[in-house]
Short mmCIF file of C-alpha atoms in Angstrom, two decimals:
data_model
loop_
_atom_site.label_atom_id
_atom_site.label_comp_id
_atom_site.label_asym_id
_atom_site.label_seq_id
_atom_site.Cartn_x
_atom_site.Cartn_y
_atom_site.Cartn_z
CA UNK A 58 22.03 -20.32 -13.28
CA UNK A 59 19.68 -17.50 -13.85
CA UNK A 60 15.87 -18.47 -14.11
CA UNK A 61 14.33 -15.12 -14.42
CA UNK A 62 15.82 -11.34 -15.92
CA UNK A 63 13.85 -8.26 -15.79
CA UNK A 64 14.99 -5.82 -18.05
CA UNK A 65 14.12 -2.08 -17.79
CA UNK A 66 10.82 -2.94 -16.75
CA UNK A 67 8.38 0.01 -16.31
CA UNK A 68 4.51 -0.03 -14.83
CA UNK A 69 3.31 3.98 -15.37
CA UNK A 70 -0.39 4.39 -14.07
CA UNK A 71 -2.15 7.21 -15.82
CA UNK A 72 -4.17 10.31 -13.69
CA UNK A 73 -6.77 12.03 -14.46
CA UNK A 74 -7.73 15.46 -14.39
CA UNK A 75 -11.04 17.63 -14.19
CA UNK A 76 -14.60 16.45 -15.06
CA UNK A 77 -13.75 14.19 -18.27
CA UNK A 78 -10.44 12.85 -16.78
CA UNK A 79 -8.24 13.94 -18.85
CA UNK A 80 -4.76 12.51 -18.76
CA UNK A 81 -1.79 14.93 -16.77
CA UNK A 82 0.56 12.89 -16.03
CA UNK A 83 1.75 9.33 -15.26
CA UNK A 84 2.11 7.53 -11.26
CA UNK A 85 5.50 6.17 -12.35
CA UNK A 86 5.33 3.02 -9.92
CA UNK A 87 7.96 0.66 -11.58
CA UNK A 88 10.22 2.44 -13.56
CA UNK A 89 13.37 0.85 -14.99
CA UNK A 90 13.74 -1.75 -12.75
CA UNK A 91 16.45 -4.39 -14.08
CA UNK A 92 16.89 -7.40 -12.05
CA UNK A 93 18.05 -11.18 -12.06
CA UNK A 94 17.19 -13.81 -9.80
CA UNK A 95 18.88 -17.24 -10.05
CA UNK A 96 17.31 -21.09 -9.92
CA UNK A 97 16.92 -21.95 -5.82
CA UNK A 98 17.92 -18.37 -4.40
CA UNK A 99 15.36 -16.24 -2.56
CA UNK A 100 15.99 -12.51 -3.69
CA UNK A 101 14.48 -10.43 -1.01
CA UNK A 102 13.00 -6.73 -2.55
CA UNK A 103 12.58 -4.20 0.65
CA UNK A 104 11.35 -0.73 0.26
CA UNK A 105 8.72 1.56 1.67
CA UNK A 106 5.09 1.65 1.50
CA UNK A 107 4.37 3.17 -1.84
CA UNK A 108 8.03 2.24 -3.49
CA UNK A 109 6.63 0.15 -6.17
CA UNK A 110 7.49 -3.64 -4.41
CA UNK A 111 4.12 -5.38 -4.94
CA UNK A 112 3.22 -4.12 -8.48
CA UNK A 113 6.73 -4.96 -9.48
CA UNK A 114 6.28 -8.50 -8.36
CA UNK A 115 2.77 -8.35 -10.39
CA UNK A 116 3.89 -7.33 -12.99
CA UNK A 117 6.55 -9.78 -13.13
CA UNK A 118 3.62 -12.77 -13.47
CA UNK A 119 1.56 -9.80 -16.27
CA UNK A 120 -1.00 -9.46 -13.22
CA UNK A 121 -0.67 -6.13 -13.79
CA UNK A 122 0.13 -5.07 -17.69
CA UNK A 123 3.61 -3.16 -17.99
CA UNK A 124 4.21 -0.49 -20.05
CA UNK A 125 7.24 -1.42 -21.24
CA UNK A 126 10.17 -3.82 -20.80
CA UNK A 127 11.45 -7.29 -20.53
CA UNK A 128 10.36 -10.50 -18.22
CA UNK A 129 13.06 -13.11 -19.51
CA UNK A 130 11.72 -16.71 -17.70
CA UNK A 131 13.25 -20.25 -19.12
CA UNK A 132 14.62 -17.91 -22.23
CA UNK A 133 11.33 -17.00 -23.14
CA UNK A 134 9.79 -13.28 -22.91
CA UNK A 135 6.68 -13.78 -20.80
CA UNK A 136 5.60 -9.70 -22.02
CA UNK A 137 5.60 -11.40 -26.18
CA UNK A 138 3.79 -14.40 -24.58
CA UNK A 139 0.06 -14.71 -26.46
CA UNK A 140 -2.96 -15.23 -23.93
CA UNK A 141 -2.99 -18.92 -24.52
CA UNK A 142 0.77 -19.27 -23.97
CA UNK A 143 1.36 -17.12 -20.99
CA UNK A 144 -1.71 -19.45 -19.53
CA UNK A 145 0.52 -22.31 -19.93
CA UNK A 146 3.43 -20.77 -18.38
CA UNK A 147 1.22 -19.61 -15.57
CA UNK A 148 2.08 -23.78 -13.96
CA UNK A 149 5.77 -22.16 -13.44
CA UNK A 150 4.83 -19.14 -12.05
CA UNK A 151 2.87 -18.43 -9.01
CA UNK A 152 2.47 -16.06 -6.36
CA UNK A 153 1.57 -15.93 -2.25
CA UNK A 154 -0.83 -12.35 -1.66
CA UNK A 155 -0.49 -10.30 1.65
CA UNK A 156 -3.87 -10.62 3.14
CA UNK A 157 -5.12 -14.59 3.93
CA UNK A 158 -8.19 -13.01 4.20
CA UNK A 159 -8.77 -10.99 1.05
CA UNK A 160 -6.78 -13.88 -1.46
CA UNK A 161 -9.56 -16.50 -0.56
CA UNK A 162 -12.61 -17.31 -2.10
CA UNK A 163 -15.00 -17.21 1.22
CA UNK A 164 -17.86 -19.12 -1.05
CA UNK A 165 -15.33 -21.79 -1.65
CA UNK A 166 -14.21 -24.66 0.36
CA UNK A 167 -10.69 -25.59 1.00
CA UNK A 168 -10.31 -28.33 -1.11
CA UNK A 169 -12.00 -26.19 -4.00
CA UNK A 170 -9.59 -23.23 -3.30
CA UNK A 171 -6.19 -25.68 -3.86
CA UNK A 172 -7.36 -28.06 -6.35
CA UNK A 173 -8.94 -24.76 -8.97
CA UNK A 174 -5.38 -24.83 -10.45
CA UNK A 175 -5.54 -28.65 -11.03
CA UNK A 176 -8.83 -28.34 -12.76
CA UNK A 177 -7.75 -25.19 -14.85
CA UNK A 178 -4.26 -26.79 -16.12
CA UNK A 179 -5.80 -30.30 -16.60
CA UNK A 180 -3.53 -31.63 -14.20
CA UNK A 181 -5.81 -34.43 -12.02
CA UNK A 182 -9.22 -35.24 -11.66
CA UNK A 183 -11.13 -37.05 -9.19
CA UNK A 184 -9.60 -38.97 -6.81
CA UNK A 185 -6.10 -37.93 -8.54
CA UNK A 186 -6.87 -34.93 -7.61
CA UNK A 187 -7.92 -35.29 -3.84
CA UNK A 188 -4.85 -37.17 -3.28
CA UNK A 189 -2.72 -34.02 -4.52
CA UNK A 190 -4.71 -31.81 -2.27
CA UNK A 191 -4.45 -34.00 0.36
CA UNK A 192 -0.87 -34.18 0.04
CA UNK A 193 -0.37 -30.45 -0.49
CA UNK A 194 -2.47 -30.09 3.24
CA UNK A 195 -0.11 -32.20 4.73
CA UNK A 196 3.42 -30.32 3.51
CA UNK A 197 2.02 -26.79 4.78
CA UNK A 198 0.92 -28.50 8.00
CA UNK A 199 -2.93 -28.76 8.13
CA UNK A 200 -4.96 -31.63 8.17
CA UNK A 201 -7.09 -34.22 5.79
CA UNK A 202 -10.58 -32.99 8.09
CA UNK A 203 -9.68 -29.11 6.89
CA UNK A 204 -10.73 -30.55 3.20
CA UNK A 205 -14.47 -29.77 3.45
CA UNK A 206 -14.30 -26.84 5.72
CA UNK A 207 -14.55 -22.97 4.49
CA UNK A 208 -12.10 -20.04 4.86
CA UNK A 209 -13.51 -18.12 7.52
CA UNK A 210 -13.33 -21.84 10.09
CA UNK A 211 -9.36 -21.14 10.38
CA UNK A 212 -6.64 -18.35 11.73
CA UNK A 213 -5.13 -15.74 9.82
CA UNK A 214 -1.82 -17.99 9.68
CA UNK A 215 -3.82 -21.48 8.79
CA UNK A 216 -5.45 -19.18 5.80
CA UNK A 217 -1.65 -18.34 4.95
CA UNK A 218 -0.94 -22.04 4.69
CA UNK A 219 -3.93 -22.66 2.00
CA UNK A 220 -2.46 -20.08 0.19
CA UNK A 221 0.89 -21.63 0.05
CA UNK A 222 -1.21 -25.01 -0.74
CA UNK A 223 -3.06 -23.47 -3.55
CA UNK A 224 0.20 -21.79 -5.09
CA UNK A 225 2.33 -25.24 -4.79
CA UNK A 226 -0.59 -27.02 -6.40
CA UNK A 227 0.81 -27.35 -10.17
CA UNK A 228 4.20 -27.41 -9.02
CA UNK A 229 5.94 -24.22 -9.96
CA UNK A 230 9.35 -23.43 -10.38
CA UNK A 231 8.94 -19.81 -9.31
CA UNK A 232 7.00 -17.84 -6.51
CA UNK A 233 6.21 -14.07 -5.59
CA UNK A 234 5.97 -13.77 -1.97
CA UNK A 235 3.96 -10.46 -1.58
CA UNK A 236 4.58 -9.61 1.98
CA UNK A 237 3.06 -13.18 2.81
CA UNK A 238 3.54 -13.03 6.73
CA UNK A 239 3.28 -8.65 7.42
CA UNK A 240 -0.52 -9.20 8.65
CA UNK A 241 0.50 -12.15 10.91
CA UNK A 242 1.70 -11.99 14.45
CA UNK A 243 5.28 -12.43 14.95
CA UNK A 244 5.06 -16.38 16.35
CA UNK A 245 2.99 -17.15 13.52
CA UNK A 246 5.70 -14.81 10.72
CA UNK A 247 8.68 -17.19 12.17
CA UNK A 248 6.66 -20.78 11.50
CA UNK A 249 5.25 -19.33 7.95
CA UNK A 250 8.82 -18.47 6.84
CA UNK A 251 10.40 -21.98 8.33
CA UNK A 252 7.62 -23.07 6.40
CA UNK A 253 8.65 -21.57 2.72
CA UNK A 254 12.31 -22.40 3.75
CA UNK A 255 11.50 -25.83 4.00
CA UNK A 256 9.46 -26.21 0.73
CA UNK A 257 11.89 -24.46 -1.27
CA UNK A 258 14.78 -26.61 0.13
CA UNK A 259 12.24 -29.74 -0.98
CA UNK A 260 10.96 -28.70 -4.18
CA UNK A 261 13.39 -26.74 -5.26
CA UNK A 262 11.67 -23.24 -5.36
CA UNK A 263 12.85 -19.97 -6.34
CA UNK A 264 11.31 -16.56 -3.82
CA UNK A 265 11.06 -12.88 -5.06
CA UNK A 266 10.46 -12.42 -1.36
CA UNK A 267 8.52 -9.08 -0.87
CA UNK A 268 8.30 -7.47 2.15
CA UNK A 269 9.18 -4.16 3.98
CA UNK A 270 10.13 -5.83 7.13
CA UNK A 271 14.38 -5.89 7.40
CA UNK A 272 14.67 -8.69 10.21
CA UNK A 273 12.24 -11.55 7.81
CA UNK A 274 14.10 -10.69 4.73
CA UNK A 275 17.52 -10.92 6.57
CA UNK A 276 16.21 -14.33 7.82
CA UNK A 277 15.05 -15.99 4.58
CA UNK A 278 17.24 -14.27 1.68
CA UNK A 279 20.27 -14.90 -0.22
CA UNK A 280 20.60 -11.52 -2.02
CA UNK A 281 18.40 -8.30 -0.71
CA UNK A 282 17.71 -5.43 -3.50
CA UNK A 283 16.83 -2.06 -2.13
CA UNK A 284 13.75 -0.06 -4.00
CA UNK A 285 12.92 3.55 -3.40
CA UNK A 286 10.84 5.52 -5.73
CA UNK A 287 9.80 2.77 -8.70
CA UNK A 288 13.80 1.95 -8.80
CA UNK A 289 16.23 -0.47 -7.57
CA UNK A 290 19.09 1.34 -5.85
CA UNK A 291 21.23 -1.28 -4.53
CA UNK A 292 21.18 -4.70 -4.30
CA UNK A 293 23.81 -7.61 -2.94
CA UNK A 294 24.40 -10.62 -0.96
CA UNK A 295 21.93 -10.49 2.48
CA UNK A 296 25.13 -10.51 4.52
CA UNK A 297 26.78 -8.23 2.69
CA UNK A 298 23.89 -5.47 2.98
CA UNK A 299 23.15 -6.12 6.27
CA UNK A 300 27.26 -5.32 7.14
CA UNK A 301 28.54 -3.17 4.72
CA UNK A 302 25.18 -1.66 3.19
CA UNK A 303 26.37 1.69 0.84
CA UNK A 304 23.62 3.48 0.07
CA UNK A 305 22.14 6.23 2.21
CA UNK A 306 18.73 5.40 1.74
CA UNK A 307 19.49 1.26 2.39
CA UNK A 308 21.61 2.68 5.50
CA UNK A 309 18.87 4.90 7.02
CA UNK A 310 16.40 1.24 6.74
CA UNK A 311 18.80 -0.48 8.34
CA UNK A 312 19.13 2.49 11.67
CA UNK A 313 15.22 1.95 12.18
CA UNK A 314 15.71 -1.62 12.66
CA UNK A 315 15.18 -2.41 16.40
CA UNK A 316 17.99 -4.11 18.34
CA UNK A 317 16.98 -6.50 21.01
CA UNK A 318 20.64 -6.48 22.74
CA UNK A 319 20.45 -3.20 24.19
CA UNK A 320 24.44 -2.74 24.46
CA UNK A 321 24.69 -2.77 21.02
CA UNK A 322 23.48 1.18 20.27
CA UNK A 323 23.18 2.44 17.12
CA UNK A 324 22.52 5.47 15.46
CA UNK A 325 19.37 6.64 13.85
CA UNK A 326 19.36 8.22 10.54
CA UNK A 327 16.13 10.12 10.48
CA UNK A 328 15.98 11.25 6.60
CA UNK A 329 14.79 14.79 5.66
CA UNK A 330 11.20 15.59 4.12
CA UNK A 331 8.77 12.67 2.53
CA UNK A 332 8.75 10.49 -0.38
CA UNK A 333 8.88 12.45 -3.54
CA UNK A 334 5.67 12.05 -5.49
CA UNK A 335 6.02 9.29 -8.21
CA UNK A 336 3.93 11.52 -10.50
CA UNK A 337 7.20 14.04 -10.73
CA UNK A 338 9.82 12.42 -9.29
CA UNK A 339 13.34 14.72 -8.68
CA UNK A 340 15.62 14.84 -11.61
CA UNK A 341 18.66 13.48 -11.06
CA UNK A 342 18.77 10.46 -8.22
CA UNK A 343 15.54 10.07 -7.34
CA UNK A 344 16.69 10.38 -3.28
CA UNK A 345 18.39 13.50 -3.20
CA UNK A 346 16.62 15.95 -1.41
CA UNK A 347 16.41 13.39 1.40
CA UNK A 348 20.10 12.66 1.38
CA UNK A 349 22.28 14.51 3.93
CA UNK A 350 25.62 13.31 1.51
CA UNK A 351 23.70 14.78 -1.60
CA UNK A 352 26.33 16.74 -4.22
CA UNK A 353 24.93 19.09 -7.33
CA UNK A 354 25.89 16.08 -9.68
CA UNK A 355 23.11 14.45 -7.98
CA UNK A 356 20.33 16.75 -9.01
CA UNK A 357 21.65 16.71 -12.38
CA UNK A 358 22.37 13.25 -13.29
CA UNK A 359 20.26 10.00 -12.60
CA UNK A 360 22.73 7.38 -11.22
CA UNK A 361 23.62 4.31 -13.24
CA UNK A 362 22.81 0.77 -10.60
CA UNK A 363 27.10 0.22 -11.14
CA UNK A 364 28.59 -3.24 -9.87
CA UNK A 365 31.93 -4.06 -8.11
CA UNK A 366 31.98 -8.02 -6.65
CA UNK A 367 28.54 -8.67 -6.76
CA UNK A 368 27.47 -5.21 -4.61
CA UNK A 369 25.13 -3.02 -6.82
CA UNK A 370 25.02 0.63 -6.10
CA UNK A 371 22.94 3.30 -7.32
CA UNK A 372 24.84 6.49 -5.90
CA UNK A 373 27.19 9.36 -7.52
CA UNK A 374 28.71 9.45 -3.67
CA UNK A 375 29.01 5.77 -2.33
CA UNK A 376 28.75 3.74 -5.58
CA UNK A 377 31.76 2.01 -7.37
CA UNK A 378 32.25 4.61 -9.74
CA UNK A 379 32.60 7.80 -8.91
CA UNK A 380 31.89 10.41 -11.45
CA UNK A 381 33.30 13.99 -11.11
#
């Protein structure tokens, strides 16, 4: 069952020019992205620094403002949603930030920091609403005595687990996972994403699982969509991307993953030139002057994200249709 469809979303940042700023052109960060993620599944989004990952997720939960598109959540449009509505559809929708550091109030204690959404949605006061917090410190594995104490008395992973606490505080259906264990070290990234495996098996969560990390979203996803360039350019079952990924740009991601088992060698696709700017992207598919397999259709004609089983490709060469 599908709880969430994004429909030709687009985020376009304006730039400035000269003394008085005047407008020359857009940063084109999201740009007709069209996704579904279904009720329980973790949908892992991977791309590189800059792709457009963490303000799509944002702009998903109208963090960020789009400029155009769809959010489809429980059959409702959360972009039509008025101020006072989208605040009540805020309890279904939550999200986990990158840095434990930077996403907590340092002025605040603990307690404070996970029971703000209780007080803000009406939810439980008084000792109601110590018990919750008290329970949500217990499922992300901290302790009662951490109630009192302040942000800057615990580890960059223990700050992780507050956020989690804080996010799982008015029990949402639905969580963005913005690269939630990248600043951790690797120990402390496996227990965090037991952790959210755990909770989601318990409470029946649904992950848009951000990261740009291959071996965490192989670990915790179901399907894995590939963004490059504002765009989603292929997307598919975890297993079947990780075996049998199509295109070039998801295939050269997967080469610069390191192998532990050093029999099994591999080659390494080391792509031409650097990112396209997303103020003038390349006509065409966004990735061809990087692509070694790149044909003059390609420069002329923007490739449709085409299906076959479940795979979704985004390539005139290796997608399911070819086009002459």
């Amino acid at each position: 069952m599908i709880l969430l469809e994004i429909r030709d979303l687009k985020k376009y940042f304006p730039v400035g020019d000269g003394l008085f700023s005047r407008k020359k052109g857009n940063v084109k960060a999201v740009d007709g992205v069209n996704l579904t993620i279904n009720e329980g599944e973790t949908l892992g989004l991977v791309g590189e620094s800059g792709c457009g990952k963490s303000t799509l997720g944002r702009t998903i939960l109208r963090l960020i403002e789009p400029t155009s598109g769809e959010v489809i959540f429980h059959d409702k449009n959360l972009l039509a949603l008025s101020a006072r509505e989208l605040r009540e559809m805020r309890r279904e929708m939550q999200i986990i930030f990158q840095d434990p550091y930077a996403s907590l109030n340092p002025r605040m204690r603990v307690g404070d920091i996970i029971g703000e959404g209780l007080e803000i949605h009406k939810l439980a006061r008084g000792r109601a609403k110590r018990d919750r917090i008290m329970e949500l410190l217990h499922q992300v594995g901290l302790r009662e005595d951490h109630y009192p104490r302040y942000p800057h008395e615990f580890s960059g992973g223990q700050r992780q687990r507050i956020g989690i606490a804080r996010a799982l505080a008015v029990s949402p259906k639905f969580i963005v996972c913005d690269e939630p264990v990248s600043s951790l070290d690797v120990s402390i990234q496996a227990q965090i994403i037991n952790l959210l495996q755990e909770l989601q098996e318990k409470m029946h969560l649904t992950y848009l699982f951000i990261s740009h990390d291959l071996r965490v979203v192989e670990h915790i996803s179901h399907r894995v969509a590939i963004m490059y360039l504002g765009k989603v350019v292929e997307i598919a079952a975890g297993e079947t991307i990780y075996r049998d990924a199509k295109h070039p740009y998801t295939r050269a991601l997967l080469s610069a993953v390191p192998m532990p088992e050093t029999s099994r060698k591999k080659e390494r696709i080391v792509l031409e030139g650097d990112v396209p700017s997303p103020v003038n992207p390349p006509s065409g598919c966004t990735f061809h002057p990087r692509c070694a397999y790149r044909q003059p259709l390609c420069s002329e004609m923007e490739p449709p994200l085409d299906f076959a089983g479940g795979h979704g490709v985004s390539c005139h060469v290796f997608g399911p249709i070819k086009r002459a």
